[in-house]
Amino acid sequence: MEIRPLTGAEQKYAYEQSMQIRMQTGSIGVMHGGYKSDKEFYSRFHDLNERWKTGEFEEGLENLLNILSSDRDGFMRNLDTMREYTACHPQNAFQGKEGTEYGFRADTEKYAYVMRCNPAKENDNVEIHCYVKEWLDHHIREAEKGIRFINSRYSELFRIADGEKIEVTNTVGGKSEYVCRYIDEYHTEIGNNLYHICQFAEIMERNGSEYAPVEPEIKQPEEKEQGQEEKTEGTLELKTQFGTTENVTLTVNTYVDNNSLYVGMTTVEDGVPEPYGDVTVNLLSSVPPYCAFVDTNNMPELEDFLVKNGIAEFTGLMQKSGYCSYPLYQFNAEKMRGLCPDGMAAYEQENGLDKKPEKKEKSR
């Protein structure tokens, strides 16, 4: 049984759905679970449609739980293991209703198990939403068409993606926003209510209300205050995994146990440098000069940052530690000397890399 990350479209189905969507997707039930004393896993199952709760379905769910809790590869055999595994798999993370959550999906021939876990919670931090596979996949494909909004004459006004919002403005200028969910080509949920798309248009026209899609927020760059200085030399832009941009500088040092290359990041808050994170991680007793393993576990955006700025190149070598694999990069010595001259000088001196070859006199 393959366990893979949820797609963006599938993430919406890792939560309990309305009755209309449950019927469209073949929702069987939800398993809630967690850990007692951080080790013993407990679970309870909430039935949503017993007609689909077959022996084959229960066998698939039990098989999935055995895989997740196995001593060999199970990343959910205890809370610590789940936290370690999710930290090493940021590709599974998404911004959920309770902060950062992690989504997985496993399938049998007939059934789909859509799982969501939140390692930051102490209790009830696992949910597995169970569906008839064919029904769920069909509904997701249909929902990709988007939700139509029309007027009472059936002229299409606009479409929004499943899960996006509309804004309704009443006759006195009051505004309300509603999340919309796709049901089928002619029906949609708006807030907590189910409408035929023509019925909704007629109600809005009768009430004199207007409706429009809620546009995504676009953050405008802040204007610089008068006299504000430009970025200092050596400052680089880091595009983070959260969609923000940080101005960072690099620091260089050596690891105490083996004098290998250490690279860190700092930012400036209110004029004071603050540590931002570690670029490198110390895994082996010895690595080649100017090489270090990059901490893609905590900052998966690092590889793109290093390559685009000409700071380092991937060597093609990986090193596994726990559930994570780290790439070995060779750092550009000349570039690093420009970004952190004092730190590079100390690193090169400590490792005997600052010695220039002696020039031999030509024989006469």
Short mmCIF file of C-alpha atoms in Angstrom, two decimals:
data_model
loop_
_atom_site.label_atom_id
_atom_site.label_comp_id
_atom_site.label_asym_id
_atom_site.label_seq_id
_atom_site.Cartn_x
_atom_site.Cartn_y
_atom_site.Cartn_z
CA MET A 1 0.00 0.00 0.00
CA GLU A 2 1.60 3.26 -1.14
CA ILE A 3 1.34 6.26 1.18
CA ARG A 4 1.83 9.59 -0.58
CA PRO A 5 1.38 13.33 0.14
CA LEU A 6 -2.04 14.88 -0.44
CA THR A 7 -2.48 17.10 -3.46
CA GLY A 8 -3.80 20.62 -2.94
CA ALA A 9 -7.26 19.55 -4.12
CA GLU A 10 -7.30 16.52 -1.80
CA GLN A 11 -6.40 18.54 1.29
CA LYS A 12 -9.97 19.87 1.53
CA TYR A 13 -11.22 16.29 2.01
CA ALA A 14 -9.01 15.67 5.05
CA TYR A 15 -11.74 17.35 7.13
CA GLU A 16 -15.36 16.47 7.85
CA GLN A 17 -17.65 17.51 4.99
CA SER A 18 -21.25 18.62 4.74
CA MET A 19 -23.91 16.00 4.10
CA GLN A 20 -24.12 17.00 0.43
CA ILE A 21 -20.39 16.53 -0.18
CA ARG A 22 -20.34 13.31 1.86
CA MET A 23 -22.94 11.84 -0.48
CA GLN A 24 -21.06 13.03 -3.58
CA THR A 25 -17.72 11.58 -2.42
CA GLY A 26 -18.86 8.28 -0.90
CA SER A 27 -17.76 9.21 2.61
CA ILE A 28 -17.74 6.10 4.81
CA GLY A 29 -16.53 7.45 8.12
CA VAL A 30 -13.74 9.13 10.08
CA MET A 31 -11.17 7.55 12.37
CA HIS A 32 -9.95 9.86 15.13
CA GLY A 33 -6.78 8.88 16.95
CA GLY A 34 -3.87 9.97 19.08
CA TYR A 35 -1.40 8.81 21.70
CA LYS A 36 -1.65 7.98 25.39
CA SER A 37 1.50 8.92 27.28
CA ASP A 38 3.13 9.73 23.90
CA LYS A 39 3.33 6.00 23.04
CA GLU A 40 0.11 3.99 23.10
CA PHE A 41 -2.06 4.78 20.07
CA TYR A 42 -5.82 4.99 20.59
CA SER A 43 -8.56 5.37 17.99
CA ARG A 44 -12.31 5.59 17.59
CA PHE A 45 -14.35 5.35 14.41
CA HIS A 46 -17.31 7.56 13.55
CA ASP A 47 -19.65 5.94 11.02
CA LEU A 48 -21.08 8.15 8.27
CA ASN A 49 -22.48 5.47 5.94
CA GLU A 50 -22.58 1.88 7.18
CA ARG A 51 -23.72 0.67 3.75
CA TRP A 52 -20.15 1.14 2.45
CA LYS A 53 -18.41 -0.12 5.58
CA THR A 54 -17.59 -3.54 4.15
CA GLY A 55 -15.16 -6.18 5.35
CA GLU A 56 -12.85 -5.23 2.48
CA PHE A 57 -12.88 -1.61 3.62
CA GLU A 58 -12.13 -2.53 7.26
CA GLU A 59 -9.31 -4.83 6.14
CA GLY A 60 -7.75 -1.96 4.15
CA LEU A 61 -7.98 0.42 7.11
CA GLU A 62 -6.48 -2.16 9.47
CA ASN A 63 -3.65 -2.80 7.00
CA LEU A 64 -2.94 0.93 6.82
CA LEU A 65 -2.81 1.23 10.63
CA ASN A 66 -0.44 -1.75 10.83
CA ILE A 67 1.90 -0.10 8.31
CA LEU A 68 1.80 3.22 10.16
CA SER A 69 2.56 1.61 13.52
CA SER A 70 5.08 -1.04 12.45
CA ASP A 71 8.39 -1.12 14.33
CA ARG A 72 10.41 -1.09 11.11
CA ASP A 73 8.99 1.66 8.88
CA GLY A 74 5.98 2.99 10.74
CA PHE A 75 6.31 6.73 11.14
CA MET A 76 3.36 6.86 13.56
CA ARG A 77 4.35 4.18 16.06
CA ASN A 78 4.64 6.90 18.70
CA LEU A 79 4.30 10.66 18.93
CA ASP A 80 8.04 11.33 18.82
CA THR A 81 8.41 9.28 15.64
CA MET A 82 5.52 11.12 13.99
CA ARG A 83 7.06 14.47 14.90
CA GLU A 84 10.46 13.45 13.56
CA TYR A 85 8.99 12.09 10.31
CA THR A 86 6.79 15.12 9.57
CA ALA A 87 9.71 17.47 10.29
CA CYS A 88 11.69 15.62 7.62
CA HIS A 89 8.85 15.70 5.05
CA PRO A 90 7.84 19.36 4.56
CA GLN A 91 6.32 18.38 1.19
CA ASN A 92 3.41 16.90 3.17
CA ALA A 93 2.76 20.12 5.11
CA PHE A 94 -0.07 22.53 4.40
CA GLN A 95 -1.72 25.41 6.23
CA GLY A 96 -4.75 23.75 7.79
CA LYS A 97 -7.52 24.81 10.12
CA GLU A 98 -5.29 24.19 13.14
CA GLY A 99 -2.01 25.65 11.89
CA THR A 100 0.56 23.59 10.02
CA GLU A 101 -0.76 20.08 9.37
CA TYR A 102 0.50 17.12 7.34
CA GLY A 103 -1.55 15.19 4.80
CA PHE A 104 -1.20 11.65 3.42
CA ARG A 105 -3.29 9.39 1.22
CA ALA A 106 -3.36 5.61 0.81
CA ASP A 107 -5.60 3.62 -1.56
CA THR A 108 -6.84 0.11 -2.01
CA GLU A 109 -8.61 -0.97 -5.19
CA LYS A 110 -11.96 0.41 -4.01
CA TYR A 111 -11.27 2.71 -1.07
CA ALA A 112 -9.31 5.88 -0.36
CA TYR A 113 -7.92 6.78 3.07
CA VAL A 114 -7.20 10.51 3.40
CA MET A 115 -5.15 11.21 6.52
CA ARG A 116 -4.31 14.40 8.35
CA CYS A 117 -2.03 14.66 11.38
CA ASN A 118 -0.94 17.51 13.60
CA PRO A 119 2.22 16.66 15.58
CA ALA A 120 1.95 19.90 17.55
CA LYS A 121 -1.18 18.65 19.32
CA GLU A 122 -1.03 16.36 22.34
CA ASN A 123 -4.40 14.61 21.82
CA ASP A 124 -6.58 13.64 18.85
CA ASN A 125 -3.83 14.60 16.44
CA VAL A 126 -4.65 12.02 13.75
CA GLU A 127 -7.71 11.80 11.49
CA ILE A 128 -8.29 9.35 8.66
CA HIS A 129 -11.22 10.21 6.39
CA CYS A 130 -12.42 7.20 4.44
CA TYR A 131 -14.06 7.33 1.01
CA VAL A 132 -15.19 5.21 -1.89
CA LYS A 133 -12.19 5.83 -4.13
CA GLU A 134 -14.05 6.10 -7.45
CA TRP A 135 -16.58 8.57 -6.04
CA LEU A 136 -13.98 10.76 -4.36
CA ASP A 137 -11.74 10.99 -7.43
CA HIS A 138 -14.71 11.71 -9.71
CA HIS A 139 -15.89 14.53 -7.46
CA ILE A 140 -12.41 16.08 -7.27
CA ARG A 141 -12.11 16.01 -11.08
CA GLU A 142 -15.53 17.63 -11.50
CA ALA A 143 -14.75 20.28 -8.88
CA GLU A 144 -11.73 21.37 -10.95
CA LYS A 145 -14.23 22.96 -13.38
CA GLY A 146 -14.92 25.59 -10.73
CA ILE A 147 -18.18 26.98 -9.34
CA ARG A 148 -20.37 28.95 -11.74
CA PHE A 149 -22.18 32.10 -10.71
CA ILE A 150 -24.91 33.33 -13.05
CA ASN A 151 -27.73 35.83 -13.20
CA SER A 152 -31.39 34.81 -13.33
CA ARG A 153 -31.21 34.62 -17.14
CA TYR A 154 -28.47 31.95 -16.89
CA SER A 155 -25.75 34.25 -18.20
CA GLU A 156 -22.45 33.32 -16.53
CA LEU A 157 -20.98 36.17 -14.48
CA PHE A 158 -17.82 34.54 -13.10
CA ARG A 159 -16.33 31.31 -11.74
CA ILE A 160 -14.34 30.62 -8.62
CA ALA A 161 -12.31 27.59 -7.58
CA ASP A 162 -13.78 25.10 -5.14
CA GLY A 163 -13.21 26.38 -1.61
CA GLU A 164 -12.77 30.05 -2.55
CA LYS A 165 -15.01 32.91 -1.34
CA ILE A 166 -17.56 35.34 -2.67
CA GLU A 167 -18.53 38.68 -1.17
CA VAL A 168 -22.21 39.64 -0.95
CA THR A 169 -23.09 43.34 -0.67
CA ASN A 170 -26.61 44.20 0.51
CA THR A 171 -28.68 47.28 -0.34
CA VAL A 172 -27.23 49.37 2.51
CA GLY A 173 -23.64 48.53 1.68
CA GLY A 174 -23.11 45.78 4.26
CA LYS A 175 -20.64 43.14 3.11
CA SER A 176 -20.35 39.45 4.02
CA GLU A 177 -17.93 36.80 2.78
CA TYR A 178 -18.87 33.14 2.25
CA VAL A 179 -16.79 30.06 1.47
CA CYS A 180 -18.20 28.17 -1.52
CA ARG A 181 -17.97 24.44 -2.20
CA TYR A 182 -18.66 22.61 -5.44
CA ILE A 183 -21.54 20.10 -5.36
CA ASP A 184 -22.24 19.59 -9.05
CA GLU A 185 -22.56 21.70 -12.18
CA TYR A 186 -25.82 23.27 -10.99
CA HIS A 187 -25.50 23.26 -7.20
CA THR A 188 -23.11 24.86 -4.73
CA GLU A 189 -22.77 25.38 -1.01
CA ILE A 190 -22.51 29.03 -0.04
CA GLY A 191 -21.62 29.26 3.61
CA ASN A 192 -23.81 26.66 5.32
CA ASN A 193 -26.57 26.66 2.71
CA LEU A 194 -27.11 24.61 -0.45
CA TYR A 195 -28.34 26.46 -3.55
CA HIS A 196 -29.18 25.78 -7.15
CA ILE A 197 -27.08 28.39 -8.93
CA CYS A 198 -30.18 29.96 -10.55
CA GLN A 199 -32.00 29.98 -7.20
CA PHE A 200 -29.13 31.91 -5.62
CA ALA A 201 -29.14 34.43 -8.48
CA GLU A 202 -32.91 35.00 -8.13
CA ILE A 203 -32.65 35.50 -4.36
CA MET A 204 -29.83 38.03 -4.77
CA GLU A 205 -31.74 39.98 -7.44
CA ARG A 206 -34.93 39.95 -5.39
CA ASN A 207 -33.05 41.29 -2.36
CA GLY A 208 -31.16 43.87 -4.41
CA SER A 209 -27.83 42.34 -3.35
CA GLU A 210 -24.66 42.12 -5.42
CA TYR A 211 -22.10 39.31 -5.35
CA ALA A 212 -18.55 39.07 -6.60
CA PRO A 213 -15.50 36.85 -6.11
CA VAL A 214 -13.15 37.71 -3.28
CA GLU A 215 -9.86 38.57 -4.89
CA PRO A 216 -6.73 37.10 -3.32
CA GLU A 217 -4.79 39.54 -1.22
CA ILE A 218 -1.74 40.96 -2.93
CA LYS A 219 0.80 42.34 -0.54
CA GLN A 220 2.20 45.63 -1.77
CA PRO A 221 5.85 46.31 -1.03
CA GLU A 222 6.21 48.71 1.85
CA GLU A 223 7.50 52.13 0.91
CA LYS A 224 10.85 52.95 2.40
CA GLU A 225 10.88 55.66 4.99
CA GLN A 226 12.84 58.76 4.14
CA GLY A 227 16.49 58.24 4.90
CA GLN A 228 16.13 54.45 5.15
CA GLU A 229 19.30 52.77 3.95
CA GLU A 230 19.42 50.27 1.13
CA LYS A 231 20.32 46.66 1.86
CA THR A 232 23.82 46.35 3.19
CA GLU A 233 26.47 44.72 1.06
CA GLY A 234 26.34 40.95 1.32
CA THR A 235 22.60 40.87 2.04
CA LEU A 236 20.64 38.32 -0.02
CA GLU A 237 16.94 37.65 -0.54
CA LEU A 238 15.62 34.30 0.67
CA LYS A 239 12.25 33.21 -0.74
CA THR A 240 10.88 31.13 2.10
CA GLN A 241 8.64 28.05 1.94
CA PHE A 242 5.86 30.19 3.49
CA GLY A 243 5.74 32.63 0.57
CA THR A 244 7.58 35.45 2.32
CA THR A 245 10.92 37.09 1.52
CA GLU A 246 13.67 37.53 4.09
CA ASN A 247 16.81 39.65 3.77
CA VAL A 248 19.61 37.47 5.12
CA THR A 249 23.37 37.43 5.46
CA LEU A 250 25.60 34.36 5.71
CA THR A 251 27.99 33.58 8.53
CA VAL A 252 30.86 31.08 8.36
CA ASN A 253 32.46 29.08 11.16
CA THR A 254 33.74 25.57 11.83
CA TYR A 255 32.24 22.64 13.71
CA VAL A 256 34.11 22.00 16.96
CA ASP A 257 34.56 18.22 16.55
CA ASN A 258 35.99 18.11 13.02
CA ASN A 259 36.64 21.71 11.82
CA SER A 260 34.24 21.14 8.90
CA LEU A 261 32.52 24.07 7.23
CA TYR A 262 29.56 25.58 9.07
CA VAL A 263 27.30 28.14 7.34
CA GLY A 264 24.52 29.99 9.13
CA MET A 265 21.97 32.70 8.32
CA THR A 266 21.19 35.91 10.15
CA THR A 267 18.59 38.62 9.72
CA VAL A 268 18.49 42.16 11.11
CA GLU A 269 15.66 43.12 13.48
CA ASP A 270 15.58 46.75 14.62
CA GLY A 271 19.20 47.12 13.61
CA VAL A 272 20.32 44.09 15.63
CA PRO A 273 21.51 40.88 13.88
CA GLU A 274 19.40 37.85 14.85
CA PRO A 275 20.10 34.18 14.02
CA TYR A 276 17.67 32.94 11.33
CA GLY A 277 18.73 29.32 10.84
CA ASP A 278 21.48 26.84 10.02
CA VAL A 279 22.31 26.35 6.34
CA THR A 280 24.50 23.32 7.04
CA VAL A 281 24.27 20.24 9.25
CA ASN A 282 27.17 18.25 10.73
CA LEU A 283 26.79 14.54 9.80
CA LEU A 284 30.17 12.96 9.05
CA SER A 285 33.54 13.11 10.76
CA SER A 286 35.15 14.33 7.55
CA VAL A 287 33.94 16.02 4.34
CA PRO A 288 35.95 17.45 1.42
CA PRO A 289 37.22 21.06 1.68
CA TYR A 290 34.55 23.74 1.14
CA CYS A 291 31.81 21.06 1.29
CA ALA A 292 28.93 20.67 3.75
CA PHE A 293 25.56 18.94 4.01
CA VAL A 294 22.66 21.37 3.56
CA ASP A 295 19.79 21.34 6.08
CA THR A 296 16.88 20.87 3.66
CA ASN A 297 14.91 19.32 6.51
CA ASN A 298 14.18 22.63 8.24
CA MET A 299 14.56 24.87 5.16
CA PRO A 300 13.68 23.07 1.90
CA GLU A 301 14.11 26.38 0.03
CA LEU A 302 17.87 26.37 0.67
CA GLU A 303 18.90 24.46 -2.46
CA ASP A 304 17.19 26.95 -4.77
CA PHE A 305 18.68 29.84 -2.76
CA LEU A 306 22.24 28.50 -2.93
CA VAL A 307 22.18 27.67 -6.65
CA LYS A 308 20.47 30.88 -7.83
CA ASN A 309 22.94 33.03 -5.90
CA GLY A 310 25.95 31.08 -7.14
CA ILE A 311 26.90 30.18 -3.58
CA ALA A 312 27.19 26.39 -3.89
CA GLU A 313 26.72 23.45 -6.25
CA PHE A 314 25.23 20.03 -5.56
CA THR A 315 27.85 17.27 -5.57
CA GLY A 316 25.36 14.51 -6.31
CA LEU A 317 25.96 12.86 -2.92
CA MET A 318 23.32 12.38 -0.21
CA GLN A 319 23.59 11.30 3.43
CA LYS A 320 20.68 9.79 5.37
CA SER A 321 20.12 10.61 9.03
CA GLY A 322 16.96 9.30 10.69
CA TYR A 323 14.07 9.83 8.27
CA CYS A 324 15.86 12.64 6.41
CA SER A 325 18.34 12.67 3.55
CA TYR A 326 20.68 15.64 3.22
CA PRO A 327 22.46 16.77 0.01
CA LEU A 328 26.20 17.49 0.02
CA TYR A 329 27.05 20.87 -1.57
CA GLN A 330 30.40 22.36 -2.51
CA PHE A 331 30.52 26.04 -1.60
CA ASN A 332 32.11 28.60 -3.90
CA ALA A 333 35.18 29.72 -1.94
CA GLU A 334 35.53 33.04 -3.74
CA LYS A 335 31.84 33.87 -3.34
CA MET A 336 31.90 32.97 0.34
CA ARG A 337 35.00 35.11 0.94
CA GLY A 338 33.04 38.07 -0.40
CA LEU A 339 29.97 37.32 1.75
CA CYS A 340 31.80 36.52 5.00
CA PRO A 341 35.54 37.33 4.70
CA ASP A 342 36.46 36.95 8.38
CA GLY A 343 34.64 33.65 8.80
CA MET A 344 36.11 32.18 5.61
CA ALA A 345 39.61 33.30 6.58
CA ALA A 346 39.26 31.51 9.93
CA TYR A 347 37.84 28.36 8.28
CA GLU A 348 40.63 28.23 5.68
CA GLN A 349 43.32 28.86 8.28
CA GLU A 350 41.94 26.13 10.59
CA ASN A 351 41.99 23.62 7.73
CA GLY A 352 45.28 24.68 6.15
CA LEU A 353 43.56 25.98 3.04
CA ASP A 354 45.07 29.45 3.22
CA LYS A 355 48.57 28.34 2.28
CA LYS A 356 49.58 29.51 -1.15
CA PRO A 357 51.81 27.21 -3.17
CA GLU A 358 55.41 28.37 -3.25
CA LYS A 359 56.68 29.53 -6.62
CA LYS A 360 59.71 27.61 -7.78
CA GLU A 361 62.49 29.58 -9.40
CA LYS A 362 63.21 28.60 -12.95
CA SER A 363 66.57 26.91 -13.43
CA ARG A 364 68.97 28.84 -15.55
#
